[in-house]
XYZ file of C-alpha atoms in Angstrom:
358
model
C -5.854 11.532 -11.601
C -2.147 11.993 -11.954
C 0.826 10.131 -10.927
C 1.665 12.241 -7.892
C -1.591 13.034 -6.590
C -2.441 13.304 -3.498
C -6.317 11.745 -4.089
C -4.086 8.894 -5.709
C -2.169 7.983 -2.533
C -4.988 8.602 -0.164
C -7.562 6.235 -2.560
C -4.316 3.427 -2.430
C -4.536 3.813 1.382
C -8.250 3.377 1.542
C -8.159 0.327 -0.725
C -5.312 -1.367 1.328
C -7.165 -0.844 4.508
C -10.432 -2.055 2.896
C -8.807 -5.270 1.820
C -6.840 -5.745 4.933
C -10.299 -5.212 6.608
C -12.675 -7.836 3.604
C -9.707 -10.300 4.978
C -10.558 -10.160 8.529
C -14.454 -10.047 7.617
C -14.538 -12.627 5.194
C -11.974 -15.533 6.266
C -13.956 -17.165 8.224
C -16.904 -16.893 6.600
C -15.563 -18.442 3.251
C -17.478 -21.922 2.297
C -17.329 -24.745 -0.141
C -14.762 -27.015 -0.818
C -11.238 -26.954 0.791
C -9.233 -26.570 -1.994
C -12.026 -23.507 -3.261
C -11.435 -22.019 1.049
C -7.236 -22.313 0.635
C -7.300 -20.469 -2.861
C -10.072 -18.124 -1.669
C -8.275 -17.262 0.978
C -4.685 -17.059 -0.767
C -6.173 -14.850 -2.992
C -7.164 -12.753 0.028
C -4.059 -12.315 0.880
C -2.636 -11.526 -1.985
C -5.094 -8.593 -2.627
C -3.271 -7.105 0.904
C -0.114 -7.753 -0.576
C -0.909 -6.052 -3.953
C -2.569 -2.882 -2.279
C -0.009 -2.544 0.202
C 3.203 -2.644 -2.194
C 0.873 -0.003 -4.526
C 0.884 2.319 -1.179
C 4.664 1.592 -1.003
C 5.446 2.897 -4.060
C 3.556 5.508 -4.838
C 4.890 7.052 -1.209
C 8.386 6.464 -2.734
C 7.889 7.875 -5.947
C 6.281 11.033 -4.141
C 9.069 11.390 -2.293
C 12.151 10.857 -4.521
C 10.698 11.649 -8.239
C 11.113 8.360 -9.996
C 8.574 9.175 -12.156
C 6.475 12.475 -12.687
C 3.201 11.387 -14.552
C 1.672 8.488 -16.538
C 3.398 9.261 -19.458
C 6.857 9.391 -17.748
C 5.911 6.077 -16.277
C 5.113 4.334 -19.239
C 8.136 5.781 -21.224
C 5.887 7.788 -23.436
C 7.930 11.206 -22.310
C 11.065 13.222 -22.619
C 11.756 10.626 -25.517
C 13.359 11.027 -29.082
C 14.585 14.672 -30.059
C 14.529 16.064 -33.827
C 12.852 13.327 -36.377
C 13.469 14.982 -39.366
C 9.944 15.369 -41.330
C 7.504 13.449 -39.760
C 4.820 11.763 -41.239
C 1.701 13.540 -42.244
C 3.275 16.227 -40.420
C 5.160 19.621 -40.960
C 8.563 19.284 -41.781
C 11.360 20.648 -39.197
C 12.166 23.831 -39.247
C 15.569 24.744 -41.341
C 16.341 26.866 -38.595
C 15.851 26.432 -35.219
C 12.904 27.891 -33.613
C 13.638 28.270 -29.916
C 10.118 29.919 -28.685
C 8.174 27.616 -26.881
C 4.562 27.817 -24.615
C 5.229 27.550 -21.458
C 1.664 26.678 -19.296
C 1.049 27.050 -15.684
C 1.979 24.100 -13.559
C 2.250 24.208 -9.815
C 3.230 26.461 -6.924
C 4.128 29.562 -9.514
C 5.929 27.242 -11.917
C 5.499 27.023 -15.473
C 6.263 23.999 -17.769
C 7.006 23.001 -21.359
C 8.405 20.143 -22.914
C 11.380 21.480 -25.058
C 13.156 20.377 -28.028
C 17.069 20.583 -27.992
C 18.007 21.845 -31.354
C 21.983 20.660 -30.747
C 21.943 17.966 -28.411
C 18.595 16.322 -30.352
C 16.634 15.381 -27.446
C 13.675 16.748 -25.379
C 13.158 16.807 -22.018
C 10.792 18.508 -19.462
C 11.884 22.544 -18.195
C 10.457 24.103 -15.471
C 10.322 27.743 -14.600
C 9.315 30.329 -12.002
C 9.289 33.717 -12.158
C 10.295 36.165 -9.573
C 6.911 38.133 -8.519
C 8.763 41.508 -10.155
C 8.873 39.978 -13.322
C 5.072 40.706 -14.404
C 4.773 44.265 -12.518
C 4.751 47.450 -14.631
C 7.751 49.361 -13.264
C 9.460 45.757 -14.804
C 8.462 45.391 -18.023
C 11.903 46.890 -19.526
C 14.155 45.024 -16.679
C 16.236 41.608 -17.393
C 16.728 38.663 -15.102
C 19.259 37.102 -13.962
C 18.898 33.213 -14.327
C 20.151 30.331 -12.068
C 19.689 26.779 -13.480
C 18.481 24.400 -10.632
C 19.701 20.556 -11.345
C 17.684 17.299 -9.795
C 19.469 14.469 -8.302
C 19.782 10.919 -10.056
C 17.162 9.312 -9.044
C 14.886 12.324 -9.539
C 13.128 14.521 -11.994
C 13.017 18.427 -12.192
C 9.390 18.174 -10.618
C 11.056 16.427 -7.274
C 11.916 19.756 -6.327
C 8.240 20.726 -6.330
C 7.486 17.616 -4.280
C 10.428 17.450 -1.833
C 10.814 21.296 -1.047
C 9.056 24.506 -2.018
C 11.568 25.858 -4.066
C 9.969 28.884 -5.380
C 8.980 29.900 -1.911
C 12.335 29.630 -0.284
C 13.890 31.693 -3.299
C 11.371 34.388 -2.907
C 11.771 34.711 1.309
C 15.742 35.268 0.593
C 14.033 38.084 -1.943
C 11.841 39.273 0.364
C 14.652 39.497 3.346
C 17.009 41.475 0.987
C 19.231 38.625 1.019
C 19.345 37.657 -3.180
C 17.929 39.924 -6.230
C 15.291 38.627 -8.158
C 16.016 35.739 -10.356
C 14.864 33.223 -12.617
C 14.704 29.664 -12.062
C 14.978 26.987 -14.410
C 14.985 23.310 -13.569
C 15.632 21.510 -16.707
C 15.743 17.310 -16.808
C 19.105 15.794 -16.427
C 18.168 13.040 -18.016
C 16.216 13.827 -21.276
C 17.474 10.327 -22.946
C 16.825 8.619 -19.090
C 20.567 7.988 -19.381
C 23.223 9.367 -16.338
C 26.106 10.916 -17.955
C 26.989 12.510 -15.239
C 26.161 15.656 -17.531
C 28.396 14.890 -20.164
C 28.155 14.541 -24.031
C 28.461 11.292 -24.210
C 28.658 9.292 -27.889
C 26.139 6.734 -28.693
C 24.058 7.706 -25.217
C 22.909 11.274 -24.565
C 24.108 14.932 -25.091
C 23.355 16.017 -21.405
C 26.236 19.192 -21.962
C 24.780 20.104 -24.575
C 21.064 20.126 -23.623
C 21.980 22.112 -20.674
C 24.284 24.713 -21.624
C 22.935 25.507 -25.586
C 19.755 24.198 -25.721
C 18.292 25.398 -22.433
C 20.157 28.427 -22.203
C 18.802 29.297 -25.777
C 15.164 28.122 -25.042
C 14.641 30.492 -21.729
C 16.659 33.342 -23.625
C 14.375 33.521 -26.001
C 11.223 33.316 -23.917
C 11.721 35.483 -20.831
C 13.668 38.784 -20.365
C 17.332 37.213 -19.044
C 20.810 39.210 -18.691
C 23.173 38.147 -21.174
C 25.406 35.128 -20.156
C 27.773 34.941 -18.535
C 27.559 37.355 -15.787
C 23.135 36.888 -15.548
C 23.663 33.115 -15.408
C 24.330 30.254 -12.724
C 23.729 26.826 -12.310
C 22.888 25.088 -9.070
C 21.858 21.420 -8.062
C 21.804 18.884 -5.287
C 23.273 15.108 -5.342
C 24.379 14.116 -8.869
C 22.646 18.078 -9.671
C 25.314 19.266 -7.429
C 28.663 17.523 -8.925
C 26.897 18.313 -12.595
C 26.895 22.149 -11.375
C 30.391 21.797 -10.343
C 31.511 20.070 -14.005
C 29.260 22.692 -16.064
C 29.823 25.875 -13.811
C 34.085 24.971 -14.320
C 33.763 23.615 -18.197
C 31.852 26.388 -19.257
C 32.326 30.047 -17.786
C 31.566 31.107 -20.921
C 27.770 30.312 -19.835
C 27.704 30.660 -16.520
C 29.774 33.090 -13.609
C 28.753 30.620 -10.825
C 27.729 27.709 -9.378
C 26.606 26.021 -6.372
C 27.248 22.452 -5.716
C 24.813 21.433 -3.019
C 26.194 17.655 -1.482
C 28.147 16.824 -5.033
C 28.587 13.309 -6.048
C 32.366 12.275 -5.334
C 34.116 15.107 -7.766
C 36.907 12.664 -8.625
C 34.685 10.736 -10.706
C 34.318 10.463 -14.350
C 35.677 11.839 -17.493
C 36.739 15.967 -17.258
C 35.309 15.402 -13.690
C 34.740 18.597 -11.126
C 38.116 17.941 -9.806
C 40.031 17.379 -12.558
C 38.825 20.495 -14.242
C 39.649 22.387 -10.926
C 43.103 21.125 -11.637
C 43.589 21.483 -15.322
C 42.012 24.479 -16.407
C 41.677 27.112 -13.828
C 38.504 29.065 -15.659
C 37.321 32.908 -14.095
C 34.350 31.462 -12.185
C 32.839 31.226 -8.656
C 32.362 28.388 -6.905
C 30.621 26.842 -3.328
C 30.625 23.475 -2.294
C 28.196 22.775 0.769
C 28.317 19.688 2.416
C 26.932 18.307 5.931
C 29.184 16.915 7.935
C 26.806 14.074 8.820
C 26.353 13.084 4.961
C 28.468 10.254 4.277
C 27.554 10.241 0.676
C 29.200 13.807 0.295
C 31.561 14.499 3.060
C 33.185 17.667 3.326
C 36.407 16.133 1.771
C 34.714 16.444 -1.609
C 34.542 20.254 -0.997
C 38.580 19.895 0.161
C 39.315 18.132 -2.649
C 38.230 20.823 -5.250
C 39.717 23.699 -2.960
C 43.188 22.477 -2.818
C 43.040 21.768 -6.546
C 41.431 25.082 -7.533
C 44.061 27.752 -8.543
C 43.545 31.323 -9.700
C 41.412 32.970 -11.084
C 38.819 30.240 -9.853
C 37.508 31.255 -6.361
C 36.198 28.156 -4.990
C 33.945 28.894 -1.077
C 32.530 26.584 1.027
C 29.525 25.933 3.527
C 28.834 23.683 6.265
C 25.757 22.353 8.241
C 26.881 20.578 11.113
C 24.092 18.243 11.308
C 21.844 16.327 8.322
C 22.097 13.246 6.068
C 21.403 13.017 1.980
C 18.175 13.651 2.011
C 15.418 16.731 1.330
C 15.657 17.976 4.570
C 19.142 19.115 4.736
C 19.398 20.025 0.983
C 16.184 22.910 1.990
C 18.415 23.735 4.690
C 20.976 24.233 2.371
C 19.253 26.529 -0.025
C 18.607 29.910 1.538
C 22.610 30.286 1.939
C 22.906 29.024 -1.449
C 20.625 31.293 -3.244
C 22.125 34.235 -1.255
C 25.508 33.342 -2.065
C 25.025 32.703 -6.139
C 22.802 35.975 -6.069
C 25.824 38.039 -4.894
C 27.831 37.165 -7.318
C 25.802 37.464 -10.831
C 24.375 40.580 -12.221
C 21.111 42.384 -10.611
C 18.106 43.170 -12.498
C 18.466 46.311 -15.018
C 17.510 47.381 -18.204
C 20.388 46.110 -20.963
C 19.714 46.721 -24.334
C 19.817 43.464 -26.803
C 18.787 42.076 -29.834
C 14.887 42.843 -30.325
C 13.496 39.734 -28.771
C 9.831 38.088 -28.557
C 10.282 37.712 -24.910
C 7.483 38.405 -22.869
């Protein structure tokens, strides 16, 4: 029964309720000694106790993506990156092989855990595939590719718990409003370290897993456009200020990016803003914000206007109602797809290097 089950929640309910109910049965009905009643009936109580806080936090796990299964939980995944030869087993490749399995997972995604060749980590990568991807008249056509990023605390599967991601992508598809894409919703955090998406010495190479390692990994598995004009990265929270900071460091990768209620942009090293300042790359960027979310205010978007100069193109979106929470970032979405789909390459035929992509 995994982590995030629904069976798992509902059989924590039932055994809260069934202990809150043994309580009310049994404490009156407990014999013997006093000192055997008081600890029978302490221990009663602290059976409730127990089964309720399990209820607790399961329901806040569900709902935020602490943890995604019972490996994540006990630390036993998206740990370590390239070991060298390991024992008893095959030796690392000399060069790096990039082709991975990807299985079904859940609502259309796929999954695989992937090694990072340069930023020697793993983490978990998610995908879905627009429905045009497997049909005939397709089989020649490329994909444009929009990396989705989590918020801190979160994992890439929150999206699958806190909004249904591949659903709103393919109504904006189905309305004429974006071209088909691929998503990808790598880890943040393959080293469970918040580096704000950075390289950062002695901790984690976060840049690096997400603009090599990932962008090499889905290249080689699924038909994608050539960066950076068939590329994109996206996110909400901390997701959304690392889109900022990897969409303005690296327009080499990526043509746009969507910041979805950023983390203040002022903060940390080569932060959103101060790359807005300094370096002025040829990219597109939105900001959108709610202007009841006082953990990204509209300022933030402001901020990285005024600093912006050209050729950077900076837009902006507002809701006018909505804290920071799931509800107003699936609110935000639809606009957001729309507005990064208009502004990378459509699906077409491009001829590349022969590749094992499916």
């Amino acid at each position: 029964m995994g982590l995030t089950s629904r069976w798992l929640a509902a059989l924590l309910v039932a055994a809260a309720v069934a202990a809150v109910a043994g309580a009310l049965l049994l404490w009156p009905r407990v014999r013997g000694p006093r000192p055997v009643r008081f600890a029978a009936r302490v221990g009663m109580i602290v059976l409730c106790q127990i089964t309720a806080i399990f209820v607790v936090m399961v329901v806040v796990n569900n709902e935020y993506g602490f943890y995604a299964s019972w490996d994540d939980l006990l630390g036993n995944a998206n740990s370590g990156g390239r070991t060298g030869v390991a024992t008893g087993g095959p030796p690392t490749p000399a060069v790096p092989d990039y082709h991975v399995k990807f299985a079904s997972y859940s609502q259309g995604f796929e999954r695989a855990t992937v090694h990072g060749w340069d930023s020697d980590t793993k983490g978990d990568v998610i995908v879905w595939l627009p429905p045009q991807y497997a049909k005939p008249e397709f089989a020649h056509t490329r994909f444009p590719v929009i990396e989705v990023l989590h918020g801190i605390p979160g994992t890439p599967h929150s999206f699958l718990r806190g909004m249904r991601l591949g659903r709103i992508m393919q109504d904006q598809i189905s309305a004429g409003r974006a071209e088909p894409a691929i998503l990808v919703l790598p880890t943040i955090t393959p080293d469970r370290v918040n580096t704000g998406c950075a390289d950062v010495d002695g901790k984690s190479k976060v840049e690096t897993w997400l603009t090599d390692d990932v962008v090499e990994t889905i290249s080689h598995n699924f038909r994608t456009l050539p960066a950076p004009r068939g590329w994109a990265v996206m996110g909400i929270s901390t997701g959304g200020y690392c889109a900022a900071r990897l969409a303005l460091e690296h327009p080499e990768t990526f043509a746009a990016g969507a910041a979805l209620a950023p983390d203040d942009p002022s903060k940390g090293a080569r932060s959103p803003l101060w790359l807005a300042r300094n370096t002025h790359p040829d990219v597109r960027l939105l900001v959108e914000s709610s202007l009841q979310d006082p953990e990204s205010p509209p300022k933030f978007a402001d901020w990285i206007t005024g600093a912006a100069r050209a050729p950077t193109e900076v837009s902006t979106l507002e809701l006018s109602n909505g804290g920071h929470n799931w509800n107003t970032w699936g609110r935000m979405f639809p606009d957001a797809f729309t507005w990064v789909s208009a502004r990378l390459e459509a699906p077409r035929a491009v001829p590349l290097a022969p590749s094992a992509a499916p």
